[in-house]
Coordinates of C-alpha atoms and ligand atoms in Angstrom, one line a residue:
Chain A
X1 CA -176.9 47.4 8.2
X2 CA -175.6 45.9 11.0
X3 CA -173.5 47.8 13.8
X4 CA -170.5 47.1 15.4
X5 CA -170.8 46.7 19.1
X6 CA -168.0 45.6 21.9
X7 CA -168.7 45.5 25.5
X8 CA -167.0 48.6 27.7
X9 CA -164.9 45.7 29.6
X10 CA -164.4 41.7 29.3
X11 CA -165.6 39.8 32.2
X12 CA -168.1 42.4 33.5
X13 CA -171.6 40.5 31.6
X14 CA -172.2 37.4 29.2
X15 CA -170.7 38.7 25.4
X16 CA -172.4 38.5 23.2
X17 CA -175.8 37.4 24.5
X18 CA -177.2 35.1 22.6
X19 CA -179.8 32.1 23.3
X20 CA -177.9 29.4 24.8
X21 CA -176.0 32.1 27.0
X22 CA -178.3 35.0 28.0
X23 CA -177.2 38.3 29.4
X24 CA -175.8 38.0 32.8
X25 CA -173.6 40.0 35.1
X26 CA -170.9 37.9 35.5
X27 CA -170.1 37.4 39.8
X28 CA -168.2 35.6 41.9
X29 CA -168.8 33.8 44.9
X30 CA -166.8 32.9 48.1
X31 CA -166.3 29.7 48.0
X32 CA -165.5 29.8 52.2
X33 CA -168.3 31.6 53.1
X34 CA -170.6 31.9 50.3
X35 CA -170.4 35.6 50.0
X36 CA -171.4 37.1 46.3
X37 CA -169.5 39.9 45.0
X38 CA -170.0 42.1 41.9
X39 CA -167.7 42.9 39.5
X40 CA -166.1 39.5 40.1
X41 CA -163.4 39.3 43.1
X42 CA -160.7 37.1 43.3
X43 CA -160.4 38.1 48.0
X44 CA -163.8 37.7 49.9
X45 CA -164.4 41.4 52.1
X46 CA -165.8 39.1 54.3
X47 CA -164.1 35.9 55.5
X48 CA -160.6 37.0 53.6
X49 CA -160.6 33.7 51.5
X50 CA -158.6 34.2 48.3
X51 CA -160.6 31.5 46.6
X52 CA -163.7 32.1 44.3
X53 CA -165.8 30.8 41.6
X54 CA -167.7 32.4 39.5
X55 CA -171.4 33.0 39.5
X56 CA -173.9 34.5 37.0
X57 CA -176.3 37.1 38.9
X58 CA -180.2 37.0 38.4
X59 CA -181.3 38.9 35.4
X60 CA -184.4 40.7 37.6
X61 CA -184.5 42.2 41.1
X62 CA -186.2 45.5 42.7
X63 CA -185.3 49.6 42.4
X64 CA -183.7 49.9 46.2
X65 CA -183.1 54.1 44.9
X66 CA -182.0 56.0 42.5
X67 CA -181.0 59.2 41.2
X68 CA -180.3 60.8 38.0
X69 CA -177.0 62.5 36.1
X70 CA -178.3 66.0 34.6
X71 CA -175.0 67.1 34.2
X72 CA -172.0 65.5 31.9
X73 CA -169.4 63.9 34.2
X74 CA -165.5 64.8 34.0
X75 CA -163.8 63.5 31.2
X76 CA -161.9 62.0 32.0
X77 CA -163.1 59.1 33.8
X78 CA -165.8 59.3 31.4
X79 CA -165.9 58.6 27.9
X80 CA -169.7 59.0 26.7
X81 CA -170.6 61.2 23.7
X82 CA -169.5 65.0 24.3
X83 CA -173.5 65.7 23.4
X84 CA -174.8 64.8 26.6
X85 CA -178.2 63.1 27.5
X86 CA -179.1 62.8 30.8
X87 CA -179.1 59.1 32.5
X88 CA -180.2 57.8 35.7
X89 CA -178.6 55.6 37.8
X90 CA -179.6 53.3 40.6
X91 CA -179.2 50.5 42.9
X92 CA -181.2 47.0 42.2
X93 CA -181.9 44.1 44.4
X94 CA -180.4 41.1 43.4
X95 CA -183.1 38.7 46.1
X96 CA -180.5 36.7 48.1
X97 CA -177.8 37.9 45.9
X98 CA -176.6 41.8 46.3
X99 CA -177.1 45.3 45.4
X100 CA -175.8 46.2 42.0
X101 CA -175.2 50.1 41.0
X102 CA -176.7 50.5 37.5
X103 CA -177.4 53.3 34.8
X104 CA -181.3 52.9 34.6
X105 CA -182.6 53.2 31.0
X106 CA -185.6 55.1 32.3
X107 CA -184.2 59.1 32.7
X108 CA -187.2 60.6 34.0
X109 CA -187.3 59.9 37.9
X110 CA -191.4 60.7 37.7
X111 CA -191.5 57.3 36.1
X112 CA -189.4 55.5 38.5
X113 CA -189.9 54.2 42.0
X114 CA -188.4 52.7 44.9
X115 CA -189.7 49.1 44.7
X116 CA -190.7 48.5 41.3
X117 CA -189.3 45.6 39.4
X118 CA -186.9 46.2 37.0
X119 CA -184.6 43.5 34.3
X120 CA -181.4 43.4 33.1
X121 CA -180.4 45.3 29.0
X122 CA -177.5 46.5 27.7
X123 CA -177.1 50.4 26.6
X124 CA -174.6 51.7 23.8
X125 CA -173.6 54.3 25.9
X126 CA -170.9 55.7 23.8
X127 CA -170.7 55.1 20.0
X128 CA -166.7 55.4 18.9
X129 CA -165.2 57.5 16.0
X130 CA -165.8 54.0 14.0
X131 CA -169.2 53.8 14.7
X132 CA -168.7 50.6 17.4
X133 CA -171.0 51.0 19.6
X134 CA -169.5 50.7 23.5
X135 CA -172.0 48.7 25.2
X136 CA -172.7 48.6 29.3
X137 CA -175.3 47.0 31.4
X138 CA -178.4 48.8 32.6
X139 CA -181.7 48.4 34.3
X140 CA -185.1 49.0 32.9
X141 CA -188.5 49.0 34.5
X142 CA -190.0 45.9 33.6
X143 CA -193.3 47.5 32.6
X144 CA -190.8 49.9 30.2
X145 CA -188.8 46.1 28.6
X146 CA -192.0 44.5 28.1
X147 CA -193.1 47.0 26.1
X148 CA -190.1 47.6 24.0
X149 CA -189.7 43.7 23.5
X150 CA -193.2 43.5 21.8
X151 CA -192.6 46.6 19.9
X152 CA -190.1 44.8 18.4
X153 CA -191.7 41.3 17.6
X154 CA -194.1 43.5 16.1
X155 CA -192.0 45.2 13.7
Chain B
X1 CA -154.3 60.4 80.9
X2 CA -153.1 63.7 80.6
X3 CA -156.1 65.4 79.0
X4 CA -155.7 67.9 75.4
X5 CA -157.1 71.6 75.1
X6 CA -157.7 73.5 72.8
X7 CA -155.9 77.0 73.1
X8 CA -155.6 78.7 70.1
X9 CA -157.7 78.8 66.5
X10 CA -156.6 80.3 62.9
X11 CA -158.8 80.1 59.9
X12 CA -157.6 81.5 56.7
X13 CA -160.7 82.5 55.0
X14 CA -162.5 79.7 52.6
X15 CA -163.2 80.9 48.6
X16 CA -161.3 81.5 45.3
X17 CA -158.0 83.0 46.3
X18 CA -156.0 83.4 42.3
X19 CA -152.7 83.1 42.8
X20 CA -152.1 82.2 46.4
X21 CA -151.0 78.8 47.0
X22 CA -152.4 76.2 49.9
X23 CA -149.0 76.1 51.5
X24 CA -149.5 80.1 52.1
X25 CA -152.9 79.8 53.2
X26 CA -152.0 77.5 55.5
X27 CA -149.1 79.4 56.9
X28 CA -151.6 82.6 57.7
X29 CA -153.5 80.2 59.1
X30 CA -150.7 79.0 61.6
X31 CA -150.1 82.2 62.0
X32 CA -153.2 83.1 63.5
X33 CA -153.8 80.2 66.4
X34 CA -150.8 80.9 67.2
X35 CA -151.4 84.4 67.4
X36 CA -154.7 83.7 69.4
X37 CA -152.7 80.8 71.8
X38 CA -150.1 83.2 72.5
X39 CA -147.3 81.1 71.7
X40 CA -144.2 81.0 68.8
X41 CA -143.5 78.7 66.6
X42 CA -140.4 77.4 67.8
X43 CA -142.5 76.5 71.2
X44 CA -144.3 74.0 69.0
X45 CA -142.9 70.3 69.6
X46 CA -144.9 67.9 67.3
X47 CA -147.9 68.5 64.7
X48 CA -150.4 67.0 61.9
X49 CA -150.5 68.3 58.7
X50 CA -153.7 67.2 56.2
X51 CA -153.9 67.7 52.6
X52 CA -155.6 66.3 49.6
X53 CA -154.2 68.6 46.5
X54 CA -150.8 69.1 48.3
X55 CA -148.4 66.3 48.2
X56 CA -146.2 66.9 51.5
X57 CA -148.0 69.4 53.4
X58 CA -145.0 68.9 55.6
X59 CA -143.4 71.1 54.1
X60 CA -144.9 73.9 55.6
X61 CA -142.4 74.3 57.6
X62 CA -140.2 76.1 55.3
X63 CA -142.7 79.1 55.8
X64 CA -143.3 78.9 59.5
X65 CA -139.4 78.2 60.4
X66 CA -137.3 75.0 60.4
X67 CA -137.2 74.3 63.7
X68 CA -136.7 70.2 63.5
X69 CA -140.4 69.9 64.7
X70 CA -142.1 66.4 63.8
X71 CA -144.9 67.1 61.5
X72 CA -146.1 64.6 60.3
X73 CA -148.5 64.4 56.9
X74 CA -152.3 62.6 57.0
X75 CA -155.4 62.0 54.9
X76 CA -158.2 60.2 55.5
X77 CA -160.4 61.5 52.4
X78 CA -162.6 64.0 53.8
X79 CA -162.3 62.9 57.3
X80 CA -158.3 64.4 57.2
X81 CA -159.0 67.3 59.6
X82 CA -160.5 65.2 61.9
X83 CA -157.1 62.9 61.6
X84 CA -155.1 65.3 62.2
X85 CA -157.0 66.8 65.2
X86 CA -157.3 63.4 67.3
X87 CA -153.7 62.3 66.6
X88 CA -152.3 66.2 67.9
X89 CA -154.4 65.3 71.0
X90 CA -153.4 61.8 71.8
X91 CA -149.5 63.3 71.3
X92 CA -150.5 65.1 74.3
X93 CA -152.7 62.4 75.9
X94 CA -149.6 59.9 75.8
X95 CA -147.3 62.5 77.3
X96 CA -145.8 62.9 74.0
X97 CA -145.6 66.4 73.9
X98 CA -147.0 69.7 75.6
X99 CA -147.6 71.5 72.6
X100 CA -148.8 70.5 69.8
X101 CA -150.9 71.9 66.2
X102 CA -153.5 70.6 63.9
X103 CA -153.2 72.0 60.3
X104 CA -155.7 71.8 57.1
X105 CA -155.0 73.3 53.8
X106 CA -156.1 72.8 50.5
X107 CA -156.4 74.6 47.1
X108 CA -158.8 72.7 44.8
X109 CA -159.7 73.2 41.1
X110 CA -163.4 74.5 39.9
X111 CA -166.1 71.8 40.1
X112 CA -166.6 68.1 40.8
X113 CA -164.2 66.3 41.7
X114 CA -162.8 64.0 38.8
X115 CA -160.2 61.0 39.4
X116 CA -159.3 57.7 38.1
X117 CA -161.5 55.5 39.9
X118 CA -158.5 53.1 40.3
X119 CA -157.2 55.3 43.2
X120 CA -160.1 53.9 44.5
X121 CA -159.5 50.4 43.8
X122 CA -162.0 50.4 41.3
X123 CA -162.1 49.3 37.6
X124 CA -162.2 51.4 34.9
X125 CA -165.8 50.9 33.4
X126 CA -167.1 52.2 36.4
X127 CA -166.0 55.9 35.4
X128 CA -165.8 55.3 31.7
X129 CA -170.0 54.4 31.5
X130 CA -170.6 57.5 34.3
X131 CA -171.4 55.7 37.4
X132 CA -167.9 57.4 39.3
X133 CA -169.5 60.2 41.1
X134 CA -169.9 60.7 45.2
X135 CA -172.9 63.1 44.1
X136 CA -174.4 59.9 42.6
X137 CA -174.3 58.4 46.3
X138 CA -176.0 61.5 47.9
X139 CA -178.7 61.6 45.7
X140 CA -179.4 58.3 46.0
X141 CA -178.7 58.0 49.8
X142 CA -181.1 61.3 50.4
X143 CA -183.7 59.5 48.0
X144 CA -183.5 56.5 50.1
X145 CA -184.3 58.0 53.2
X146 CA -186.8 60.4 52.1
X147 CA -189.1 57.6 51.2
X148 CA -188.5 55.6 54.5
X149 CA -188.6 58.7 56.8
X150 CA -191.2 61.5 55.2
X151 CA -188.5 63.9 54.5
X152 CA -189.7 66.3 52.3
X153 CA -188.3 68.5 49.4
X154 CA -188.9 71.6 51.2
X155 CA -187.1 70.0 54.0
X156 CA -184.1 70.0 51.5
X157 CA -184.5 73.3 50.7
X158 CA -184.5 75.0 54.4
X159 CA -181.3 73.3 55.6
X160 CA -180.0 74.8 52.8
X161 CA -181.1 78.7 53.6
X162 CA -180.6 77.9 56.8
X163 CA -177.1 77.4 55.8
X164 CA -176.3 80.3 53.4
X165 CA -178.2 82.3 55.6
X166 CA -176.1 81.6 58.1
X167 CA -172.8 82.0 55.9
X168 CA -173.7 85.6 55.4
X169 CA -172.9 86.3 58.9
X170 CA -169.9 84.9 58.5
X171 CA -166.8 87.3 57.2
X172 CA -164.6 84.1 56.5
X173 CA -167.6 81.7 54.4
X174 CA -167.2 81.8 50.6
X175 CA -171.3 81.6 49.7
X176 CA -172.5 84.2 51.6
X177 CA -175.8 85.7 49.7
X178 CA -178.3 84.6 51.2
X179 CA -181.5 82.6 49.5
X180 CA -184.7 81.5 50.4
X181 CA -186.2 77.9 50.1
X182 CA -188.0 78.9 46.9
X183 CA -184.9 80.0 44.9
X184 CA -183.2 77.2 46.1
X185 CA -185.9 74.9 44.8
X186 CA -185.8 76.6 41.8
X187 CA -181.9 75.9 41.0
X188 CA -181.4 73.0 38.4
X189 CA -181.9 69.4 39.7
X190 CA -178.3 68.3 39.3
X191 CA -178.8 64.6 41.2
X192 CA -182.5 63.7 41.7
X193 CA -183.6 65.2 44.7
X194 CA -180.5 67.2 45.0
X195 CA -180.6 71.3 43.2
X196 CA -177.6 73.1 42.5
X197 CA -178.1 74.9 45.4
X198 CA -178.1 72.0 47.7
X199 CA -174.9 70.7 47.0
X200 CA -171.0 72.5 48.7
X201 CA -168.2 73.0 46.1
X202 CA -164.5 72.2 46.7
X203 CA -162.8 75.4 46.9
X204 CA -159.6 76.6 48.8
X205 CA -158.7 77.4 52.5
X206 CA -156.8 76.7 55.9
X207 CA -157.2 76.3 59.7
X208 CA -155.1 75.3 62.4
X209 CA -155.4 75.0 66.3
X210 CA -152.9 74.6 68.8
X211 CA -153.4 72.1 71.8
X212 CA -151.9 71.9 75.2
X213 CA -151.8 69.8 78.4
X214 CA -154.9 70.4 80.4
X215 CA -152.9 71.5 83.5
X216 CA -150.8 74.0 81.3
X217 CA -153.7 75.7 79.9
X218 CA -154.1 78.6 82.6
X219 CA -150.2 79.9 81.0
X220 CA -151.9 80.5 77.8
X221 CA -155.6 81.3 78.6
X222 CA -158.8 81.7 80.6
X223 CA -161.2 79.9 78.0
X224 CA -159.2 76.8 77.0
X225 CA -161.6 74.0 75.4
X226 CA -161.6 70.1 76.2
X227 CA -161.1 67.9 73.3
X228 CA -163.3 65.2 75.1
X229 CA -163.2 62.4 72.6
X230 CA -162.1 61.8 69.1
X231 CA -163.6 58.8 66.8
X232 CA -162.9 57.4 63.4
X233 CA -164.4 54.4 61.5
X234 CA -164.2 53.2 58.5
X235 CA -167.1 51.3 56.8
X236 CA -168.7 47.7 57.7
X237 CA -169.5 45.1 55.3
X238 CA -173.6 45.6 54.5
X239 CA -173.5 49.5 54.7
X240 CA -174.4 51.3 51.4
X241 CA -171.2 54.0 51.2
X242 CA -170.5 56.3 48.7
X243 CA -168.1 54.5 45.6
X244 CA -169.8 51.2 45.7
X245 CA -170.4 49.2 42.7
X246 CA -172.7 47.1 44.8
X247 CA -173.3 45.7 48.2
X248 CA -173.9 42.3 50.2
X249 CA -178.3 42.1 50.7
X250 CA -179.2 41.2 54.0
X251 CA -180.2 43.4 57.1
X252 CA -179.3 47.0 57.0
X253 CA -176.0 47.9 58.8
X254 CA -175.3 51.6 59.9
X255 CA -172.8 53.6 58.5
X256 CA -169.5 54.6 59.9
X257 CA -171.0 57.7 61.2
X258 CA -173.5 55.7 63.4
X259 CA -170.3 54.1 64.4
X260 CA -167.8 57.0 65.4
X261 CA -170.6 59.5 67.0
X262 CA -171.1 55.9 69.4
X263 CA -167.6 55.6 70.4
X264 CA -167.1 59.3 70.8
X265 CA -169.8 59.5 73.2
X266 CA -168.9 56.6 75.1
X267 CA -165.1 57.8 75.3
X268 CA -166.6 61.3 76.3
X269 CA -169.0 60.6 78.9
X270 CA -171.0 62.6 77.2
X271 CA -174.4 61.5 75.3
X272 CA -176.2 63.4 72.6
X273 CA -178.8 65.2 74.7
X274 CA -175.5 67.2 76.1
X275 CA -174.7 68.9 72.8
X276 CA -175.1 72.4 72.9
X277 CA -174.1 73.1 69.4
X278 CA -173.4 70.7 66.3
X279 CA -171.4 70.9 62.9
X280 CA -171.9 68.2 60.7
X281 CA -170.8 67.2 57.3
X282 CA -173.5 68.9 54.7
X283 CA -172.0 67.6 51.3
X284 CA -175.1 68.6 50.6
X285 CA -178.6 69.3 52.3
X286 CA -179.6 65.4 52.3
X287 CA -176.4 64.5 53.8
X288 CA -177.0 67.3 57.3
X289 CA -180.9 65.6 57.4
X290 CA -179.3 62.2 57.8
X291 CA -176.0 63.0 59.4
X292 CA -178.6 64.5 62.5
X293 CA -180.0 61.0 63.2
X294 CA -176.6 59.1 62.3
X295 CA -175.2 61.3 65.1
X296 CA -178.1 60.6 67.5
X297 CA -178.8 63.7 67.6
X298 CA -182.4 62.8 66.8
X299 CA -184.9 59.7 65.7
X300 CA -185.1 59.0 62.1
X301 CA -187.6 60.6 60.3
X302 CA -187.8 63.6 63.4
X303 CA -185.9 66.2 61.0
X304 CA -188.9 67.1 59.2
X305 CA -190.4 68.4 62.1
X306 CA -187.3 69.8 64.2
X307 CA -186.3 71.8 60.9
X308 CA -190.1 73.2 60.6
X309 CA -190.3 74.2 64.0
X310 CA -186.3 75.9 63.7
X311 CA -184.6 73.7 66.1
X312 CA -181.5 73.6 64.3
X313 CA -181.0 77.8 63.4
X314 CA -178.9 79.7 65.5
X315 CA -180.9 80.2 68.3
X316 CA -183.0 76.8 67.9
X317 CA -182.8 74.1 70.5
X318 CA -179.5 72.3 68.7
X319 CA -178.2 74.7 66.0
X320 CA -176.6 73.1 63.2
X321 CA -173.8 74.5 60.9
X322 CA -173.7 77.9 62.8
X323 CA -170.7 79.0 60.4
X324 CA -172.8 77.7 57.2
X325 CA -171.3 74.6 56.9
X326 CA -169.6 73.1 53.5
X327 CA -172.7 74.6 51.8
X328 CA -171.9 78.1 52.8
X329 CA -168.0 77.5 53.4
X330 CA -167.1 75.1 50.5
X331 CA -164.9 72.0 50.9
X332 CA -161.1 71.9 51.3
X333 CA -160.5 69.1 52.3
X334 CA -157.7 69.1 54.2
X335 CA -159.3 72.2 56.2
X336 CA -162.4 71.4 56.6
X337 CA -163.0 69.9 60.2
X338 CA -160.7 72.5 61.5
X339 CA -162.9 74.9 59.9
X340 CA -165.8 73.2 61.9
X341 CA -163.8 72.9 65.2
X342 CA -162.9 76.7 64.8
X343 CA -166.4 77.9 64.9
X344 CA -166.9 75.4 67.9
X345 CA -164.6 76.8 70.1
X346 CA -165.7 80.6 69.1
X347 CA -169.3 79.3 70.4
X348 CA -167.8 77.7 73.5
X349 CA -165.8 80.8 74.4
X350 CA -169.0 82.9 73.5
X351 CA -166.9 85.0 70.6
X352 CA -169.3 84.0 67.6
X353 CA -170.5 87.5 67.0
X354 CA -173.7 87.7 65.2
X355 CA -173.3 84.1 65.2
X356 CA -173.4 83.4 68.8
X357 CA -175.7 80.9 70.0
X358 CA -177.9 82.4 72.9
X359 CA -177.2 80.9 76.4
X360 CA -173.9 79.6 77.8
X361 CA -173.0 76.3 75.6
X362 CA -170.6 73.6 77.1
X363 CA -170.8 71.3 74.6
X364 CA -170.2 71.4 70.8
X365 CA -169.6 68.7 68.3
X366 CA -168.4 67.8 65.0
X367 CA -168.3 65.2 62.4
X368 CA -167.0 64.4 58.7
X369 CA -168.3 62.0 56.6
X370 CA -166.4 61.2 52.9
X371 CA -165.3 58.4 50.5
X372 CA -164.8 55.6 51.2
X373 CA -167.1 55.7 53.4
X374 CA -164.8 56.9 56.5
X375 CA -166.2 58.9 59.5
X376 CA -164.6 61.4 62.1
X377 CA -166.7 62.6 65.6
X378 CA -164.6 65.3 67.6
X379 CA -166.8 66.1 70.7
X380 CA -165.8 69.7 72.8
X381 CA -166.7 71.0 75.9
X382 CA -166.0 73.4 78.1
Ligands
ZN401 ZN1 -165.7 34.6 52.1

């Protein structure tokens, strides 16, 4: 059985990923100054230029920090399950790109650290009354993706 | 320049109050500096009014008496108080006007704030999948600096005893049971590093003060305080600030605090080996640790030893958050800086009560810190 999934917003990564387009945050860049921005912006914060194009952000970078969510946000803005699990979030370094706020697949901050390397997934983090799952982007510790990717070659 | 004193301070106390609308709070509030300055209503020739929850705080006038008075409405996020309290002075400083008033109120519902992150100007996915939080940023922020600077958890946990503790002595704080370190690191983890325990609430309160020319002071009182400088910035490209999907790489760039507490000291004439006494924004206990060294107070990383050795209690050799601070007083917005500048002035005129700081401060100083990412330094003197 296969299960319906839909991104939580168009524009935000590649949908759906698949091998000739591979997830990617989907960017923009300046083109006056060169400046990346993340979600995509149409007015540079730096040199003011209306004019960009757009850019797909590495797939890898670094933990800069992180924290986690032990408590269910207001609803709304958020629309996750009412059963709450708790998430972490964090901030990852894009090298030469920027610093992208993320839920982290990893909750337990014992196993995360400032530093470590960390690639790009997707989470359902919501599943609708239909069953669609709402898919966002997310971060998991490389060590944590490897794993999970032979795990499933293996089954 | 014509210089801006401080002559009279009203705080409505800071809690729960059912029933009792901000408007009313901040009318006792009025009440009271006025009260303390000596002076009427009617005397009053221009004011600024801050509010978060109330749409035209302005309208507080309907209470106090509708005497044609400008008064005018402002918000800066949590920075308001400190809006309101540099534009009242620089309506004297300009010759505007004689007499002016600073006013905070605010009435805020139980628990964290929630909004539509488009009031923020940004998109929707970013609240829907959880990341919309400003506890988020403190956590993350705190977690930052405690690997770069050796801050420690119990570190975390003694600003914030420090600040209940000092809430207790204070009649007007809405936390005031004291608690030590250990119960406090034994409250639920709510943002990794952050406890329950570590973090202020909103809640509901008022303050006002009144101002005056310098050179009119001696008609009202014998123990009028300077408003030497006032600073606001807002945040620089580079700076990691609270509400931000991402940021540009590159070399680190200071926060807005960094910033203001510059400009306010320059402005003042007064650097930060002069302050006698400090408040400064504790969102929570991560965010007093860092606002010390944003404020130049002290060298990065310095805290964990100062706050061992009990430099910043009452008593220490730069007490911080004498009143309790937002952990012990709660946030209303609107209200809080004047909250913080209140306490200042009872410490500078030597009225604290159990709270008194020993010796014979002339200096005192204040700063906000909110989303986003907008700072406010008042420095005081006598
Ligand atoms: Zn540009």
């Amino acid at each position: 059985m296969t299960t319906a999934q839909r991104p939580v917003a168009e524009g935000l990564f590649t949908w759906p990923p698949s091998a000739s387009e591979p997830l990617r945050l989907i960017g923009s860049e300046c083109t006056a100054c060169g400046l990346v921005s993340f979600p995509a912006a149409s007015d540079c914060v730096r040199c003011a230029s209306d004019e960009s194009k757009t850019r797909l952000l590495a797939d890898s970078g670094t933990l800069w920090t992180y924290t986690t969510q032990n408590f269910r946000p207001p609803s709304p803005p958020y629309d996750g399950p009412e059963t709450f699990e708790p998430y972490s979030v964090g901030y990852v370094e894009l090298p030469g790109e920027l610093l992208v706020e993320a839920r982290l697949t990893e909750p337990d901050p014992g196993k995360l650290r400032i530093g470590q390397d960390m690639r790009l997934t997707l989470v359902p983090y919501a599943v609708r009354d239909d069953g669609t799952e709402v898919m966002t982007f997310a971060f998991a510790p490389v060590e944590e993706s490897a794993q999970a990717e032979s795990a499933e070659e293996a089954s | 320049m014509t210089e801006a004193v401080i002559i009279g301070v009203g705080l409505h106390p800071f809690g729960r109050f059912p029933g009792k609308p901000a408007m009313d709070m901040g009318a006792d509030a009025v009440r009271l500096a006025l009260a303390d300055a000596g002076v009427t209503w009617p005397q009053i020739q221009g004011g600024y009014v801050g509010s978060f929850e109330v749409a035209n705080p302005d309208a507080i006038v309907g209470k106090l008496g509708l005497t044609g008075v400008p008064l005018r409405g402002v918000f800066n996020g949590c920075a308001t108080a400190g809006t309101a309290v540099a534009l009242a002075a620089r309506a004297i400083e300009t010759g505007e006007h004689d007499l002016t008033i600073a006013i905070g109120l605010d009435k805020h519902p139980r628990g964290a704030f929630a909004a539509d992150p488009s009031v923020a100007g940004i998109p929707s996915w970013y609240g829907q999948t959880g990341l919309f939080l400003t506890t988020h940023f403190f956590g993350m922020k705190i977690n930052r600096y405690m690997h770069d600077h050796g801050i420690s958890h119990d570190t975390l946990a003694r600003v914030a005893s420090k600040n209940f503790r000092n809430a207790a002595g204070n009649e007007k704080a809405w936390r005031r049971t004291p608690l030590t370190p250990a119960e406090i690191l034994a409250s639920p983890v709510l943002n990794h590093p952050l406890r329950q325990y570590m973090y202020c609430g909103p809640d509901e309160g008022a303050a006002a003060l009144v101002l005056c020319r310098a050179d009119q002071a001696h008609k009202y009182t014998s123990t009028p305080v300077r408003i030497r400088s006032t600073s606001l910035r807002s945040r620089r490209l580079g700076a990691f600030e609270v509400q931000s999907p991402s940021f540009p790489v590159g070399e680190p760039v200071v926060s807005p605090t960094v910033d203001a507490a510059r400009d306010a000291y320059e402005r003042a004439g007064i650097g930060p080996e002069d302050v006698d006494v400090a408040q400064l924004q504790d969102t929570d206990a991560g965010s007093e640790i860092i606002h010390m060294a944003e404020n130049g107070l002290c060298k990065d990383g310095e805290q964990e030893r100062l706050i061992a050795e009990g430099a910043t209690e009452i008593g220490g050799r730069l007490p911080v958050n004498t009143d309790g601070g937002l952990l012990g007083n709660g946030e209303p917005i609107g209200a809080s800086g004047l909250r913080q500048i209140h306490e200042i002035v009872l410490q500078l005129r030597g009225t604290a009560g159990t709270r008194q700081i020993p010796g014979t401060p002339r200096v005192g100083y204040t700063h906000l810190y909110g989303a986003p990412g907008v700072s406010a330094v008042t420095i005081l003197s006598t």
